[in-house]
């Protein structure tokens, strides 16, 4: 029996006869030779069919294959120094598994709406392949990193009764005779977890009814939310920078092929593995923006031009610390000696990608937290359990949230968040 291998393992089988199960992405043929571009979900490479070396039937089949026909190929692996993959297969036998009709995504350019309408097929293209492989590596690294750092993964519910990040962006649904909301963040549950197990992280889909049509907003995205008992801001920032540097390092180490498919500048990425990352206060950020003639005043939130300008002043991701209370959620800890700021931080990614992490110290005093909930006009009945955490052995604690798609978009250097998730959900897009 011929061994079935995946294309990515071709390097271990040079000069061996193997079987590859995959699909045709493109082909060229002349009277004597056919070049088949193949993919099997692990990599892309070329199959060469020489007329004089195969049966007439195999050569005729090769010549008539259509894009996305599925195939089983038997042949010999050779080095191929002209391709950046480095190997090819010299075909001896070829069987069609499933024919393919008029595949809608051709090698020519397509408009973005067309591609999004065909997302279920677009995922097969080499760029999308590279992005999903890198996404997978980042998810794998996330579990590995936090487990090594002593965190446990704790799942938070998707159907909830509370609104941690403000009530304007909630998806509401019926829950029998009650109202429920799709989770905006697992944080409040992660805080319960931190009081139970010390260090936890949640990782799951979160939902925000963002009416904004920007390159940075999805209505459904995946968030990683670590939460740590007995910690203050600086300790949280150190976990954040170690985590981001590890994500980047592992992508460099384990996804070199994918980064090449994306034309990502790897030397640029290497800069992000250097620690520590710079830290500036929000106050200072406002001064920097004003000095550069931005029309901002203390108290304003940053839009994407402001974040881009700030991050352009640094070579690495930068932390902006201690934002005004008015633009952040109720659960944050006020800064000592100031009545207008919280102990919090956003991490801004370089190269114009903006905020990738938001985090803070949490208010851990019962009365002050209750007052903050009241001040925001939130329904106290929904937060009784959350207040309990401040009633029974409350401790200083911190946490943060990384938007997975924001981080992927930056690491892969994409134009838009929509390619960072297999099936993006945005204003006006619920299908496929
Ligand atoms: O800054 P946010 O809203 O913070 C929280 O949700 C906190 N509960 C996190 C925590 O402390 N546990 O969101 C966190 C991150 C942002 O920095 C951004 O990367 C991402 O989530 N994000 C979005 N990503 C895609 N589409 C959107 N609409 C996003 N909104 C936020
Ligand atoms: Mg934020």
XYZ file of N, CA and C in Angstrom, residues 105-315:
633
model
N -15.057 31.099 -7.973
C -13.900 31.942 -7.640
C -12.735 31.556 -8.541
N -12.482 32.362 -9.539
C -11.435 32.070 -10.515
C -10.182 32.855 -10.126
N -9.045 32.554 -10.764
C -7.825 33.295 -10.392
C -7.903 34.807 -10.673
N -8.909 35.258 -11.410
C -9.009 36.714 -11.640
C -9.477 37.429 -10.365
N -9.409 38.745 -10.387
C -9.824 39.547 -9.227
C -11.349 39.527 -9.070
N -11.791 39.411 -7.805
C -13.225 39.510 -7.536
C -13.475 40.624 -6.541
N -14.671 41.199 -6.585
C -15.036 42.228 -5.610
C -15.254 41.605 -4.236
N -15.136 42.418 -3.205
C -15.208 41.896 -1.842
C -16.601 41.340 -1.516
N -17.659 41.957 -1.983
C -18.996 41.445 -1.655
C -19.209 40.064 -2.289
N -18.702 39.913 -3.521
C -18.781 38.612 -4.192
C -18.034 37.549 -3.387
N -16.845 37.909 -2.944
C -16.047 36.948 -2.169
C -16.735 36.609 -0.845
N -17.296 37.608 -0.189
C -17.983 37.351 1.091
C -19.229 36.493 0.871
N -19.922 36.698 -0.230
C -21.087 35.855 -0.549
C -20.669 34.405 -0.770
N -19.428 34.224 -1.179
C -18.903 32.875 -1.431
C -17.866 32.478 -0.388
N -18.021 32.977 0.807
C -17.038 32.747 1.867
C -16.791 31.245 2.094
N -17.854 30.438 1.952
C -17.713 28.992 2.160
C -16.729 28.367 1.166
N -16.530 29.012 0.031
C -15.559 28.533 -0.958
C -14.262 29.340 -0.905
N -14.400 30.615 -0.615
C -13.239 31.528 -0.565
C -12.199 31.024 0.441
N -12.689 30.350 1.494
C -11.789 29.811 2.524
C -10.713 28.897 1.941
N -10.940 28.367 0.729
C -9.990 27.432 0.127
C -8.770 28.115 -0.480
N -8.850 29.431 -0.695
C -7.746 30.111 -1.390
C -6.534 30.229 -0.470
N -5.366 30.424 -1.071
C -4.124 30.300 -0.287
C -4.001 31.389 0.777
N -4.455 32.597 0.495
C -4.395 33.653 1.525
C -5.280 33.294 2.719
N -6.481 32.834 2.410
C -7.407 32.497 3.499
C -6.902 31.288 4.278
N -6.288 30.374 3.554
C -5.651 29.223 4.207
C -4.618 29.712 5.219
N -3.754 30.630 4.756
C -2.673 31.122 5.628
C -3.251 31.795 6.877
N -4.271 32.598 6.694
C -4.861 33.316 7.837
C -5.462 32.327 8.833
N -6.167 31.330 8.350
C -6.797 30.368 9.272
C -5.765 29.497 9.978
N -4.664 29.193 9.301
C -3.600 28.429 9.967
C -2.990 29.264 11.090
N -2.790 30.552 10.819
C -2.201 31.433 11.828
C -3.185 31.618 12.980
N -4.461 31.750 12.648
C -5.477 31.832 13.709
C -5.379 30.598 14.620
N -5.279 29.439 13.988
C -5.189 28.199 14.761
C -3.949 28.192 15.657
N -2.827 28.659 15.119
C -1.589 28.697 15.915
C -1.752 29.650 17.109
N -2.460 30.746 16.895
C -2.664 31.717 17.985
C -3.597 31.140 19.056
N -4.580 30.381 18.638
C -5.483 29.740 19.615
C -4.715 28.673 20.397
N -3.918 27.881 19.670
C -3.123 26.843 20.319
C -2.177 27.474 21.346
N -1.507 28.555 20.925
C -0.569 29.250 21.815
C -1.282 29.813 23.042
N -2.481 30.308 22.845
C -3.241 30.890 23.960
C -3.454 29.853 25.064
N -3.913 28.677 24.693
C -4.128 27.620 25.693
C -2.809 27.239 26.357
N -1.762 27.084 25.535
C -0.461 26.675 26.056
C 0.104 27.728 27.008
N 0.063 28.999 26.557
C 0.637 30.087 27.361
C -0.067 30.185 28.713
N -1.387 30.260 28.700
C -2.085 30.485 29.972
C -2.016 29.255 30.876
N -2.027 28.089 30.288
C -1.852 26.902 31.132
C -0.473 26.892 31.788
N 0.552 27.256 31.002
C 1.905 27.308 31.585
C 2.018 28.360 32.675
N 1.251 29.435 32.537
C 1.305 30.510 33.534
C 0.394 30.230 34.731
N -0.203 29.053 34.775
C -0.998 28.673 35.940
C -2.461 29.074 35.890
N -2.950 29.433 34.708
C -4.372 29.777 34.548
C -5.143 28.515 34.173
N -6.431 28.469 34.520
C -7.254 27.435 33.905
C -8.295 28.107 33.007
N -8.656 27.401 31.946
C -9.692 27.910 31.049
C -11.032 27.680 31.716
N -11.822 28.733 31.801
C -13.148 28.615 32.394
C -14.171 29.181 31.418
N -15.145 28.381 31.069
C -16.119 28.819 30.069
C -17.174 29.706 30.704
N -17.474 30.805 30.030
C -18.516 31.714 30.518
C -19.754 31.553 29.640
N -20.930 31.876 30.176
C -22.136 31.648 29.374
C -22.279 32.658 28.231
N -22.986 32.241 27.202
C -23.284 33.123 26.065
C -24.625 33.817 26.303
N -25.566 33.096 26.864
C -26.865 33.697 27.190
C -26.759 34.298 28.584
N -26.958 35.590 28.681
C -26.733 36.276 29.957
C -27.856 37.260 30.251
N -27.838 37.727 31.508
C -28.810 38.744 31.898
C -28.163 40.087 32.135
N -26.836 40.190 31.956
C -26.146 41.434 32.304
C -25.386 42.014 31.122
N -24.984 43.278 31.266
C -24.355 44.006 30.166
C -23.077 44.682 30.634
N -21.965 43.943 30.694
C -20.744 44.533 31.248
C -20.235 45.753 30.489
N -20.320 45.755 29.186
C -19.667 46.824 28.419
C -20.646 47.900 27.948
N -21.743 48.085 28.687
C -22.666 49.156 28.297
C -23.858 48.602 27.564
N -24.969 49.286 27.676
C -26.233 48.710 27.227
C -26.599 49.063 25.782
N -25.765 49.864 25.116
C -26.173 50.314 23.782
C -25.904 49.281 22.691
N -25.000 48.346 22.946
C -24.604 47.434 21.867
C -25.030 46.002 22.134
N -26.201 45.836 22.743
C -26.633 44.497 23.145
C -27.512 43.837 22.089
N -27.286 42.568 21.850
C -28.237 41.761 21.093
C -29.172 41.130 22.107
N -30.439 41.405 21.949
C -31.420 40.892 22.892
C -32.156 39.718 22.256
N -32.512 38.765 23.087
C -33.275 37.645 22.559
C -34.285 37.200 23.610
N -35.267 36.418 23.193
C -36.249 35.924 24.160
C -35.706 34.683 24.830
N -35.899 34.594 26.134
C -35.467 33.405 26.857
C -36.692 32.927 27.626
N -37.498 32.080 26.990
C -38.808 31.691 27.526
C -39.596 32.968 27.854
N -39.910 33.190 29.141
C -40.692 34.390 29.444
C -39.840 35.594 29.825
N -38.509 35.399 29.744
C -37.615 36.489 30.142
C -36.896 37.055 28.927
N -36.173 38.164 29.182
C -35.271 38.725 28.185
C -33.870 38.191 28.459
N -33.131 37.932 27.413
C -31.721 37.574 27.609
C -30.890 38.377 26.618
N -29.597 38.469 26.905
C -28.674 39.153 26.007
C -27.574 38.182 25.622
N -27.112 38.307 24.385
C -25.925 37.545 23.995
C -24.717 38.215 24.654
N -23.836 37.414 25.189
C -22.708 37.937 25.978
C -21.858 38.934 25.192
N -21.548 40.066 25.841
C -20.628 41.051 25.259
C -19.212 40.789 25.705
N -19.082 40.041 26.796
C -17.783 39.822 27.435
C -17.991 38.776 28.510
N -16.990 37.920 28.702
C -17.082 36.913 29.758
C -16.552 37.417 31.093
N -16.164 38.681 31.119
C -15.396 39.203 32.262
C -16.029 38.996 33.634
N -17.300 39.336 33.773
C -17.899 39.280 35.109
C -17.853 37.846 35.646
N -18.029 36.883 34.739
C -17.955 35.474 35.131
C -16.507 35.078 35.410
N -15.578 35.654 34.631
C -14.157 35.387 34.870
C -13.750 35.897 36.252
N -14.365 36.998 36.688
C -14.054 37.514 38.031
C -14.502 36.515 39.099
N -15.667 35.915 38.895
C -16.106 34.861 39.827
C -15.094 33.719 39.798
N -14.597 33.404 38.608
C -13.607 32.339 38.444
C -12.301 32.667 39.166
N -11.864 33.926 39.059
C -10.602 34.319 39.703
C -10.710 34.181 41.216
N -11.902 34.480 41.764
C -12.081 34.345 43.213
C -12.175 32.861 43.610
N -12.548 32.030 42.654
C -12.638 30.590 42.935
C -11.310 29.871 42.701
N -10.592 30.220 41.619
C -9.419 29.445 41.218
C -8.146 30.280 41.057
N -8.204 31.565 41.387
C -7.001 32.395 41.367
C -6.691 33.015 40.021
N -6.457 32.162 39.024
C -6.160 32.668 37.673
C -6.976 31.865 36.668
N -7.808 32.541 35.921
C -8.609 31.852 34.902
C -8.551 32.656 33.598
N -8.891 32.000 32.515
C -9.168 32.776 31.296
C -10.389 32.185 30.619
N -11.169 33.077 30.027
C -12.295 32.623 29.223
C -11.897 32.825 27.763
N -12.486 32.049 26.903
C -12.236 32.241 25.472
C -13.495 31.800 24.753
N -14.150 32.731 24.126
C -15.374 32.359 23.437
C -15.880 33.499 22.584
N -16.969 33.238 21.874
C -17.541 34.289 21.029
C -18.264 35.322 21.877
N -18.146 36.564 21.510
C -18.911 37.638 22.150
C -19.593 38.451 21.059
N -20.607 39.184 21.462
C -21.508 39.779 20.482
C -21.719 41.252 20.790
N -21.604 42.079 19.781
C -21.865 43.510 19.984
C -22.622 44.039 18.785
N -23.747 44.653 19.081
C -24.584 45.181 18.001
C -23.992 46.498 17.503
N -22.786 46.400 16.938
C -22.083 47.578 16.433
C -22.743 48.013 15.138
N -23.243 49.228 15.146
C -23.825 49.724 13.901
C -22.741 50.312 13.000
N -21.519 50.399 13.548
C -20.455 51.043 12.768
C -19.891 50.082 11.729
N -19.650 50.631 10.553
C -19.067 49.847 9.466
C -17.606 50.235 9.364
N -16.756 49.585 10.128
C -15.341 49.956 10.053
C -14.522 48.702 9.785
N -13.234 48.901 9.582
C -12.332 47.776 9.337
C -12.033 47.017 10.622
N -12.477 47.576 11.762
C -12.098 47.013 13.064
C -13.257 46.427 13.845
N -14.448 46.413 13.267
C -15.602 45.968 14.051
C -16.338 44.796 13.419
N -16.528 43.777 14.218
C -17.409 42.672 13.875
C -18.550 42.703 14.877
N -19.671 42.090 14.554
C -20.755 41.998 15.541
C -20.601 40.727 16.383
N -19.860 39.753 15.838
C -19.534 38.527 16.585
C -18.028 38.347 16.475
N -17.343 38.340 17.604
C -15.900 38.108 17.562
C -15.499 37.262 18.751
N -14.242 36.817 18.757
C -13.776 35.903 19.801
C -12.829 36.638 20.720
N -13.077 36.478 22.015
C -12.276 37.232 22.974
C -11.642 36.280 23.986
N -10.398 36.588 24.316
C -9.660 35.871 25.358
C -9.612 36.797 26.564
N -10.163 36.354 27.700
C -10.239 37.225 28.868
C -9.652 36.572 30.123
N -8.373 36.846 30.390
C -7.749 36.361 31.620
C -8.169 37.235 32.794
N -8.229 36.650 33.964
C -8.579 37.386 35.185
C -7.745 36.810 36.319
N -7.145 37.698 37.138
C -6.162 37.262 38.139
C -6.435 37.879 39.489
N -6.589 37.035 40.508
C -6.791 37.523 41.879
C -5.468 38.012 42.454
N -5.547 38.898 43.432
C -4.360 39.427 44.137
C -3.342 40.040 43.167
N -3.789 40.835 42.220
C -2.847 41.484 41.293
C -3.210 42.950 41.131
N -2.212 43.718 40.716
C -2.418 45.125 40.360
C -2.027 45.332 38.903
N -2.244 46.566 38.438
C -2.115 46.820 37.003
C -0.782 46.361 36.404
N 0.336 46.723 37.049
C 1.628 46.415 36.422
C 1.790 44.900 36.176
N 1.311 44.095 37.118
C 1.413 42.641 36.907
C 0.577 42.202 35.705
N -0.575 42.809 35.560
C -1.422 42.489 34.405
C -0.729 42.891 33.101
N -0.118 44.082 33.097
C 0.559 44.537 31.869
C 1.689 43.573 31.495
N 2.352 43.042 32.511
C 3.456 42.115 32.209
C 2.941 40.792 31.626
N 1.809 40.327 32.118
C 1.211 39.128 31.511
C 0.806 39.440 30.066
N 0.219 40.600 29.864
C -0.238 40.971 28.513
C 0.918 41.008 27.524
N 2.015 41.664 27.912
C 3.109 41.790 26.943
C 3.793 40.445 26.708
N 3.891 39.639 27.753
C 4.465 38.295 27.547
C 3.583 37.463 26.613
N 2.289 37.591 26.814
C 1.328 36.845 25.981
C 1.435 37.274 24.506
N 1.421 38.572 24.267
C 1.474 39.050 22.878
C 2.816 38.670 22.234
N 3.909 38.841 22.970
C 5.223 38.479 22.413
C 5.277 36.981 22.100
N 4.637 36.166 22.947
C 4.620 34.714 22.704
C 3.776 34.375 21.475
N 2.646 35.045 21.334
C 1.821 34.826 20.134
C 2.644 35.117 18.883
N 3.320 36.268 18.873
C 4.081 36.662 17.687
C 5.227 35.671 17.452
N 5.952 35.325 18.520
C 7.089 34.416 18.378
C 6.648 33.050 17.832
N 5.546 32.524 18.350
C 5.100 31.208 17.883
C 4.607 31.246 16.439
N 4.004 32.360 16.048
C 3.597 32.475 14.639
C 4.848 32.512 13.758
N 5.869 33.271 14.185
C 7.119 33.309 13.409
C 7.727 31.903 13.326
N 7.764 31.218 14.459
C 8.419 29.903 14.499
C 7.634 28.820 13.767
N 6.325 28.846 13.872
C 5.531 27.709 13.386
C 4.716 27.995 12.128
N 4.713 29.249 11.669
C 3.897 29.590 10.491
C 4.714 30.349 9.448
N 5.975 29.979 9.282
C 6.828 30.696 8.320
C 6.236 30.614 6.905
N 5.755 29.433 6.544
C 5.179 29.240 5.202
C 3.958 30.136 5.001
N 3.097 30.182 6.014
C 1.882 30.992 5.927
C 2.225 32.481 5.840
N 3.227 32.923 6.609
C 3.621 34.339 6.557
C 4.147 34.688 5.168
N 4.845 33.734 4.533
C 5.320 33.975 3.163
C 4.142 34.092 2.204
N 3.142 33.216 2.363
C 1.966 33.302 1.480
C 1.292 34.671 1.615
N 1.398 35.269 2.807
C 0.762 36.572 3.049
C 1.699 37.742 2.772
N 2.945 37.439 2.356
C 3.951 38.493 2.165
C 4.169 39.322 3.422
N 4.064 38.698 4.593
C 4.236 39.442 5.833
C 5.714 39.648 6.108
N 6.078 40.879 6.453
C 7.458 41.223 6.764
C 7.834 40.629 8.130
N 8.649 39.586 8.114
C 8.952 38.868 9.360
C 9.903 39.663 10.258
N 10.795 40.456 9.643
C 11.685 41.287 10.478
C 10.884 42.306 11.279
N 9.858 42.817 10.657
C 8.962 43.739 11.357
C 8.313 43.029 12.558
N 7.809 41.829 12.312
C 7.161 41.067 13.390
C 8.120 40.792 14.551
N 9.389 40.517 14.215
C 10.365 40.198 15.271
C 10.490 41.300 16.305
N 10.288 42.558 15.869
C 10.400 43.685 16.820
C 9.398 43.544 17.952
N 8.304 42.860 17.681
C 7.228 42.790 18.678
C 7.486 41.704 19.709
N 8.605 40.989 19.554
C 8.931 39.989 20.564
C 9.867 40.577 21.624
N 10.297 41.841 21.429
C 11.171 42.509 22.404
C 10.321 43.085 23.537
N 10.728 42.792 24.778
C 9.993 43.324 25.944
C 10.915 44.237 26.742
N 10.389 45.162 27.519
C 8.967 45.474 27.685
C 8.416 46.354 26.559
N 7.107 46.468 26.514
C 6.460 47.415 25.614
C 6.351 48.771 26.327
N 6.418 49.857 25.567
C 6.307 51.177 26.202
C 4.937 51.406 26.842
N 4.925 52.269 27.861
C 3.697 52.630 28.571
C 3.612 54.143 28.608
N 2.477 54.706 28.226
C 2.257 56.147 28.398
C 0.898 56.347 29.042
N 0.763 57.432 29.762
C -0.541 57.737 30.349
C -1.457 58.346 29.293
N -2.745 58.194 29.496
C -3.720 58.868 28.640
C -3.438 60.378 28.596
N -3.138 60.968 29.763
C -2.850 62.417 29.827
C -1.763 62.803 28.822
N -0.713 61.980 28.810
C 0.422 62.224 27.911
C -0.008 62.021 26.442
N -0.836 61.009 26.215
C -1.303 60.734 24.847
C -2.058 61.956 24.299
N -2.876 62.558 25.147
C -3.611 63.751 24.716
C -2.632 64.877 24.353
N -1.618 65.044 25.178
C -0.610 66.087 24.870
C 0.077 65.805 23.541
N 0.427 64.529 23.315
C 1.108 64.185 22.066
C 0.218 64.483 20.859
N -1.071 64.158 21.014
C -2.006 64.375 19.902
C -2.204 65.869 19.653
N -2.321 66.629 20.745
C -2.505 68.074 20.582
C -1.278 68.694 19.924
N -0.100 68.222 20.330
C 1.137 68.753 19.735
C 1.205 68.440 18.244
N 0.498 67.382 17.827
C 0.491 67.014 16.410
C -0.755 67.571 15.709
N -1.405 68.545 16.360
C -2.554 69.251 15.752
C -3.814 68.433 15.597
N -3.975 67.371 16.388
C -5.273 66.674 16.396
C -6.255 67.526 17.188
N -7.498 67.510 16.746
C -8.526 68.298 17.420
C -9.118 67.461 18.561
N -8.343 67.271 19.654
C -8.833 66.484 20.788
C -8.623 67.257 22.081
N -9.487 66.975 23.050
C -9.288 67.566 24.376
C -9.358 66.448 25.419
N -8.835 66.719 26.608
C -8.844 65.736 27.682
C -10.280 65.264 27.893
N -10.493 63.978 27.940
C -11.844 63.443 28.126
C -12.363 62.758 26.871
N -11.784 63.081 25.719
C -12.239 62.455 24.471
C -11.734 61.022 24.374
N -12.544 60.179 23.738
C -12.095 58.830 23.409
C -11.295 58.919 22.101
N -10.438 57.924 21.855
C -9.663 57.958 20.620
C -10.392 57.227 19.505
N -10.350 57.810 18.335
C -10.822 57.118 17.139
C -9.614 56.483 16.476
N -9.851 55.896 15.318
C -8.750 55.167 14.712
C -7.604 56.082 14.246
N -7.839 57.321 13.758
C -6.684 58.172 13.402
C -5.798 58.494 14.609
N -6.425 58.723 15.762
C -5.653 59.041 16.970
C -4.829 57.821 17.407
N -5.477 56.651 17.409
C -4.739 55.444 17.818
C -3.579 55.169 16.865
N -3.823 55.373 15.586
C -2.767 55.133 14.600
C -1.602 56.087 14.826
N -1.910 57.369 15.050
C -0.830 58.337 15.287
C -0.018 57.931 16.514
N -0.712 57.609 17.593
C -0.006 57.258 18.835
C 0.884 56.031 18.631
N 0.328 54.996 18.018
C 1.133 53.775 17.876
C 2.287 53.990 16.908
N 2.127 54.900 15.948
C 3.231 55.191 15.018
C 4.438 55.831 15.705
N 4.251 56.336 16.905
C 5.370 56.965 17.610
C 6.256 55.927 18.306
N 5.857 54.639 18.208
C 6.603 53.585 18.891
C 6.865 52.431 17.932
N 7.915 51.671 18.239
C 8.285 50.533 17.398
C 7.527 49.267 17.772
